[in-house]
């Protein structure tokens, strides 16, 4: 019985080697079709144009853009050299008239990195400097602050998303 097993292994090993050799010969003789090159002249493209200038500050970081169901744009403002100065502001841009308005500004909660809109319309803000998630209404009134704590350690929420049931997950 053991001799049959060894013999079967030798045949399988020999067959595997034969398949590898045949494939190598086909490749060397050019039997495999060459890769297709991509002509970039045929790729459709557009050139972006300035839609709205929010700030002249070259050190400003605008993060976390999110559109609500009515077409308003929400985003965070952070200054990368001093995130505590101006880092707690959330802006709304009305798409109809391109008016930029600060809807939330709280120095206790700063360094927001993202704005996510829940299916019920509330805005969830990830505060990577303050270590919490702030939940506000679209008009900027605060509902609650959720500390990002796991096993007694304060976390740094940077981004988040919702599942189809409305539960949120953050990184």
PDB file of C-alpha atoms in Angstrom:
ATOM      1  CA  UNK A   1       0.000   0.000   0.000  1.00  0.00           C
ATOM      2  CA  UNK A   2       2.834   2.371   0.880  1.00  0.00           C
ATOM      3  CA  UNK A   3       4.553   1.693  -2.486  1.00  0.00           C
ATOM      4  CA  UNK A   4       1.377   2.767  -4.352  1.00  0.00           C
ATOM      5  CA  UNK A   5       1.302   6.059  -2.444  1.00  0.00           C
ATOM      6  CA  UNK A   6       4.935   6.799  -3.263  1.00  0.00           C
ATOM      7  CA  UNK A   7       4.352   5.888  -6.896  1.00  0.00           C
ATOM      8  CA  UNK A   8       1.291   8.198  -7.080  1.00  0.00           C
ATOM      9  CA  UNK A   9       3.302  11.042  -5.566  1.00  0.00           C
ATOM     10  CA  UNK A  10       6.066  10.568  -8.134  1.00  0.00           C
ATOM     11  CA  UNK A  11       3.518  10.628 -10.998  1.00  0.00           C
ATOM     12  CA  UNK A  12       1.833  13.763  -9.610  1.00  0.00           C
ATOM     13  CA  UNK A  13       5.203  15.451  -9.124  1.00  0.00           C
ATOM     14  CA  UNK A  14       6.266  14.504 -12.663  1.00  0.00           C
ATOM     15  CA  UNK A  15       2.956  15.772 -14.113  1.00  0.00           C
ATOM     16  CA  UNK A  16       3.297  19.094 -12.279  1.00  0.00           C
ATOM     17  CA  UNK A  17       6.814  19.518 -13.623  1.00  0.00           C
ATOM     18  CA  UNK A  18       5.612  18.744 -17.153  1.00  0.00           C
ATOM     19  CA  UNK A  19       2.845  21.377 -16.931  1.00  0.00           C
ATOM     20  CA  UNK A  20       5.324  24.005 -15.709  1.00  0.00           C
ATOM     21  CA  UNK A  21       7.731  23.173 -18.548  1.00  0.00           C
ATOM     22  CA  UNK A  22       4.986  23.408 -21.198  1.00  0.00           C
ATOM     23  CA  UNK A  23       3.860  26.793 -19.880  1.00  0.00           C
ATOM     24  CA  UNK A  24       7.459  28.048 -19.853  1.00  0.00           C
ATOM     25  CA  UNK A  25       7.978  26.941 -23.470  1.00  0.00           C
ATOM     26  CA  UNK A  26       4.742  28.654 -24.544  1.00  0.00           C
ATOM     27  CA  UNK A  27       5.788  31.883 -22.841  1.00  0.00           C
ATOM     28  CA  UNK A  28       9.276  31.813 -24.374  1.00  0.00           C
ATOM     29  CA  UNK A  29       7.914  31.178 -27.889  1.00  0.00           C
ATOM     30  CA  UNK A  30       5.491  34.093 -27.693  1.00  0.00           C
ATOM     31  CA  UNK A  31       2.334  32.004 -27.614  1.00  0.00           C
ATOM     32  CA  UNK A  32       0.881  34.170 -24.877  1.00  0.00           C
ATOM     33  CA  UNK A  33      -0.779  37.304 -26.284  1.00  0.00           C
ATOM     34  CA  UNK A  34       1.042  40.550 -25.479  1.00  0.00           C
ATOM     35  CA  UNK A  35      -0.442  43.011 -23.011  1.00  0.00           C
ATOM     36  CA  UNK A  36      -2.602  45.688 -24.514  1.00  0.00           C
ATOM     37  CA  UNK A  37      -1.195  49.189 -24.230  1.00  0.00           C
ATOM     38  CA  UNK A  38      -3.509  51.978 -23.176  1.00  0.00           C
ATOM     39  CA  UNK A  39      -3.711  55.059 -25.340  1.00  0.00           C
ATOM     40  CA  UNK A  40      -4.274  57.955 -22.939  1.00  0.00           C
ATOM     41  CA  UNK A  41      -5.490  60.179 -25.778  1.00  0.00           C
ATOM     42  CA  UNK A  42      -8.775  58.239 -25.743  1.00  0.00           C
ATOM     43  CA  UNK A  43      -9.420  58.617 -22.003  1.00  0.00           C
ATOM     44  CA  UNK A  44     -12.175  61.178 -21.357  1.00  0.00           C
ATOM     45  CA  UNK A  45     -11.139  63.972 -19.016  1.00  0.00           C
ATOM     46  CA  UNK A  46     -12.298  67.342 -17.769  1.00  0.00           C
ATOM     47  CA  UNK A  47     -10.491  70.308 -16.307  1.00  0.00           C
ATOM     48  CA  UNK A  48     -11.692  71.534 -12.939  1.00  0.00           C
ATOM     49  CA  UNK A  49     -12.737  75.141 -12.573  1.00  0.00           C
ATOM     50  CA  UNK A  50     -12.951  77.192  -9.398  1.00  0.00           C
ATOM     51  CA  UNK A  51     -16.441  76.818  -7.961  1.00  0.00           C
ATOM     52  CA  UNK A  52     -16.084  78.651  -4.659  1.00  0.00           C
ATOM     53  CA  UNK A  53     -13.117  80.121  -2.833  1.00  0.00           C
ATOM     54  CA  UNK A  54     -13.531  79.621   0.903  1.00  0.00           C
ATOM     55  CA  UNK A  55     -10.260  81.054   2.208  1.00  0.00           C
ATOM     56  CA  UNK A  56      -7.055  82.720   1.053  1.00  0.00           C
ATOM     57  CA  UNK A  57      -5.093  81.047   3.853  1.00  0.00           C
ATOM     58  CA  UNK A  58      -2.599  78.621   2.249  1.00  0.00           C
ATOM     59  CA  UNK A  59      -2.298  76.752   5.571  1.00  0.00           C
ATOM     60  CA  UNK A  60      -6.005  76.043   5.862  1.00  0.00           C
ATOM     61  CA  UNK A  61      -7.186  72.478   5.639  1.00  0.00           C
ATOM     62  CA  UNK A  62     -10.757  71.932   4.532  1.00  0.00           C
ATOM     63  CA  UNK A  63     -11.804  68.401   5.382  1.00  0.00           C
ATOM     64  CA  UNK A  64     -14.745  66.064   5.623  1.00  0.00           C
ATOM     65  CA  UNK A  65     -17.025  67.324   2.857  1.00  0.00           C
ATOM     66  CA  UNK A  66     -20.556  65.959   3.031  1.00  0.00           C
ATOM     67  CA  UNK A  67     -23.715  66.852   1.126  1.00  0.00           C
ATOM     68  CA  UNK A  68     -27.151  66.662   2.703  1.00  0.00           C
ATOM     69  CA  UNK A  69     -30.316  65.650   0.851  1.00  0.00           C
ATOM     70  CA  UNK A  70     -31.143  69.253  -0.057  1.00  0.00           C
ATOM     71  CA  UNK A  71     -27.721  69.855  -1.607  1.00  0.00           C
ATOM     72  CA  UNK A  72     -26.025  71.838   1.161  1.00  0.00           C
ATOM     73  CA  UNK A  73     -22.318  71.188   1.592  1.00  0.00           C
ATOM     74  CA  UNK A  74     -20.845  70.792   5.094  1.00  0.00           C
ATOM     75  CA  UNK A  75     -17.127  70.719   5.872  1.00  0.00           C
ATOM     76  CA  UNK A  76     -14.532  71.241   8.630  1.00  0.00           C
ATOM     77  CA  UNK A  77     -11.869  73.913   8.780  1.00  0.00           C
ATOM     78  CA  UNK A  78      -8.505  73.292  10.423  1.00  0.00           C
ATOM     79  CA  UNK A  79      -5.284  75.289  10.329  1.00  0.00           C
ATOM     80  CA  UNK A  80      -2.468  72.753  10.021  1.00  0.00           C
ATOM     81  CA  UNK A  81       0.136  74.815  11.918  1.00  0.00           C
ATOM     82  CA  UNK A  82      -2.296  75.620  14.749  1.00  0.00           C
ATOM     83  CA  UNK A  83      -5.253  73.217  14.750  1.00  0.00           C
ATOM     84  CA  UNK A  84      -6.507  74.628  18.061  1.00  0.00           C
ATOM     85  CA  UNK A  85      -7.023  78.019  16.438  1.00  0.00           C
ATOM     86  CA  UNK A  86     -10.075  77.708  14.240  1.00  0.00           C
ATOM     87  CA  UNK A  87     -10.154  73.943  14.332  1.00  0.00           C
ATOM     88  CA  UNK A  88     -13.587  73.671  15.891  1.00  0.00           C
ATOM     89  CA  UNK A  89     -15.555  75.251  13.096  1.00  0.00           C
ATOM     90  CA  UNK A  90     -18.089  73.536  10.881  1.00  0.00           C
ATOM     91  CA  UNK A  91     -19.270  75.333   7.766  1.00  0.00           C
ATOM     92  CA  UNK A  92     -22.324  75.006   5.562  1.00  0.00           C
ATOM     93  CA  UNK A  93     -22.413  76.182   1.960  1.00  0.00           C
ATOM     94  CA  UNK A  94     -25.803  76.732   0.411  1.00  0.00           C
ATOM     95  CA  UNK A  95     -25.463  75.464  -3.130  1.00  0.00           C
ATOM     96  CA  UNK A  96     -28.257  77.686  -4.379  1.00  0.00           C
ATOM     97  CA  UNK A  97     -26.455  80.968  -3.619  1.00  0.00           C
ATOM     98  CA  UNK A  98     -22.941  79.789  -2.578  1.00  0.00           C
ATOM     99  CA  UNK A  99     -23.190  81.471   0.818  1.00  0.00           C
ATOM    100  CA  UNK A 100     -20.674  80.124   3.360  1.00  0.00           C
ATOM    101  CA  UNK A 101     -21.851  80.150   6.968  1.00  0.00           C
ATOM    102  CA  UNK A 102     -20.270  78.901  10.203  1.00  0.00           C
ATOM    103  CA  UNK A 103     -22.880  76.690  11.854  1.00  0.00           C
ATOM    104  CA  UNK A 104     -20.796  75.333  14.734  1.00  0.00           C
ATOM    105  CA  UNK A 105     -17.875  76.830  16.601  1.00  0.00           C
ATOM    106  CA  UNK A 106     -16.892  75.454  19.986  1.00  0.00           C
ATOM    107  CA  UNK A 107     -13.343  75.912  21.323  1.00  0.00           C
ATOM    108  CA  UNK A 108     -13.772  72.922  23.657  1.00  0.00           C
ATOM    109  CA  UNK A 109     -14.121  70.628  20.668  1.00  0.00           C
ATOM    110  CA  UNK A 110     -11.463  71.183  18.043  1.00  0.00           C
ATOM    111  CA  UNK A 111      -9.568  69.577  15.244  1.00  0.00           C
ATOM    112  CA  UNK A 112     -12.505  68.109  13.410  1.00  0.00           C
ATOM    113  CA  UNK A 113     -11.448  65.815  10.608  1.00  0.00           C
ATOM    114  CA  UNK A 114     -14.769  64.745   9.149  1.00  0.00           C
ATOM    115  CA  UNK A 115     -18.449  65.492   8.890  1.00  0.00           C
ATOM    116  CA  UNK A 116     -20.826  62.605   8.276  1.00  0.00           C
ATOM    117  CA  UNK A 117     -24.550  62.924   7.829  1.00  0.00           C
ATOM    118  CA  UNK A 118     -26.745  60.321   9.501  1.00  0.00           C
ATOM    119  CA  UNK A 119     -29.848  59.109   7.688  1.00  0.00           C
ATOM    120  CA  UNK A 120     -31.945  61.117  10.176  1.00  0.00           C
ATOM    121  CA  UNK A 121     -30.119  64.319   9.115  1.00  0.00           C
ATOM    122  CA  UNK A 122     -27.904  64.840  12.177  1.00  0.00           C
ATOM    123  CA  UNK A 123     -24.247  65.692  11.623  1.00  0.00           C
ATOM    124  CA  UNK A 124     -21.579  63.559  13.295  1.00  0.00           C
ATOM    125  CA  UNK A 125     -18.238  65.329  13.704  1.00  0.00           C
ATOM    126  CA  UNK A 126     -14.998  63.466  14.446  1.00  0.00           C
ATOM    127  CA  UNK A 127     -12.812  65.570  16.741  1.00  0.00           C
ATOM    128  CA  UNK A 128      -9.333  64.137  16.477  1.00  0.00           C
ATOM    129  CA  UNK A 129      -7.850  66.722  18.856  1.00  0.00           C
ATOM    130  CA  UNK A 130     -10.581  66.728  21.477  1.00  0.00           C
ATOM    131  CA  UNK A 131     -10.988  62.944  21.272  1.00  0.00           C
ATOM    132  CA  UNK A 132     -14.741  62.903  20.922  1.00  0.00           C
ATOM    133  CA  UNK A 133     -17.562  62.703  18.434  1.00  0.00           C
ATOM    134  CA  UNK A 134     -19.921  65.656  18.471  1.00  0.00           C
ATOM    135  CA  UNK A 135     -23.471  65.178  17.212  1.00  0.00           C
ATOM    136  CA  UNK A 136     -25.280  68.316  16.045  1.00  0.00           C
ATOM    137  CA  UNK A 137     -28.395  69.249  14.137  1.00  0.00           C
ATOM    138  CA  UNK A 138     -27.963  70.709  10.636  1.00  0.00           C
ATOM    139  CA  UNK A 139     -28.542  74.210  12.015  1.00  0.00           C
ATOM    140  CA  UNK A 140     -25.518  73.779  14.300  1.00  0.00           C
ATOM    141  CA  UNK A 141     -27.253  73.298  17.624  1.00  0.00           C
ATOM    142  CA  UNK A 142     -25.477  70.666  19.663  1.00  0.00           C
ATOM    143  CA  UNK A 143     -27.273  67.504  20.677  1.00  0.00           C
ATOM    144  CA  UNK A 144     -24.541  65.597  22.477  1.00  0.00           C
ATOM    145  CA  UNK A 145     -20.869  64.799  22.824  1.00  0.00           C
ATOM    146  CA  UNK A 146     -19.773  61.171  22.652  1.00  0.00           C
ATOM    147  CA  UNK A 147     -16.343  60.539  24.210  1.00  0.00           C
ATOM    148  CA  UNK A 148     -14.294  58.121  22.116  1.00  0.00           C
ATOM    149  CA  UNK A 149     -13.061  55.772  24.837  1.00  0.00           C
ATOM    150  CA  UNK A 150     -12.137  52.100  24.573  1.00  0.00           C
ATOM    151  CA  UNK A 151     -10.959  50.050  27.577  1.00  0.00           C
ATOM    152  CA  UNK A 152     -10.420  53.275  29.500  1.00  0.00           C
ATOM    153  CA  UNK A 153      -8.194  54.802  26.805  1.00  0.00           C
ATOM    154  CA  UNK A 154      -9.166  57.961  24.981  1.00  0.00           C
ATOM    155  CA  UNK A 155      -9.147  57.405  21.235  1.00  0.00           C
ATOM    156  CA  UNK A 156      -8.593  59.840  18.382  1.00  0.00           C
ATOM    157  CA  UNK A 157     -11.571  59.694  15.991  1.00  0.00           C
ATOM    158  CA  UNK A 158     -10.567  60.769  12.509  1.00  0.00           C
ATOM    159  CA  UNK A 159     -13.195  59.386  10.158  1.00  0.00           C
ATOM    160  CA  UNK A 160     -16.426  57.439  10.384  1.00  0.00           C
ATOM    161  CA  UNK A 161     -19.168  55.806   8.402  1.00  0.00           C
ATOM    162  CA  UNK A 162     -22.638  54.420   8.987  1.00  0.00           C
ATOM    163  CA  UNK A 163     -24.053  51.018   8.192  1.00  0.00           C
ATOM    164  CA  UNK A 164     -27.528  50.583   6.720  1.00  0.00           C
ATOM    165  CA  UNK A 165     -29.080  50.398  10.208  1.00  0.00           C
ATOM    166  CA  UNK A 166     -27.624  53.765  11.245  1.00  0.00           C
ATOM    167  CA  UNK A 167     -24.874  52.387  13.498  1.00  0.00           C
ATOM    168  CA  UNK A 168     -21.571  54.209  13.154  1.00  0.00           C
ATOM    169  CA  UNK A 169     -17.990  53.015  13.004  1.00  0.00           C
ATOM    170  CA  UNK A 170     -14.952  55.254  13.336  1.00  0.00           C
ATOM    171  CA  UNK A 171     -11.240  54.970  12.822  1.00  0.00           C
TER     172      UNK A 171
END
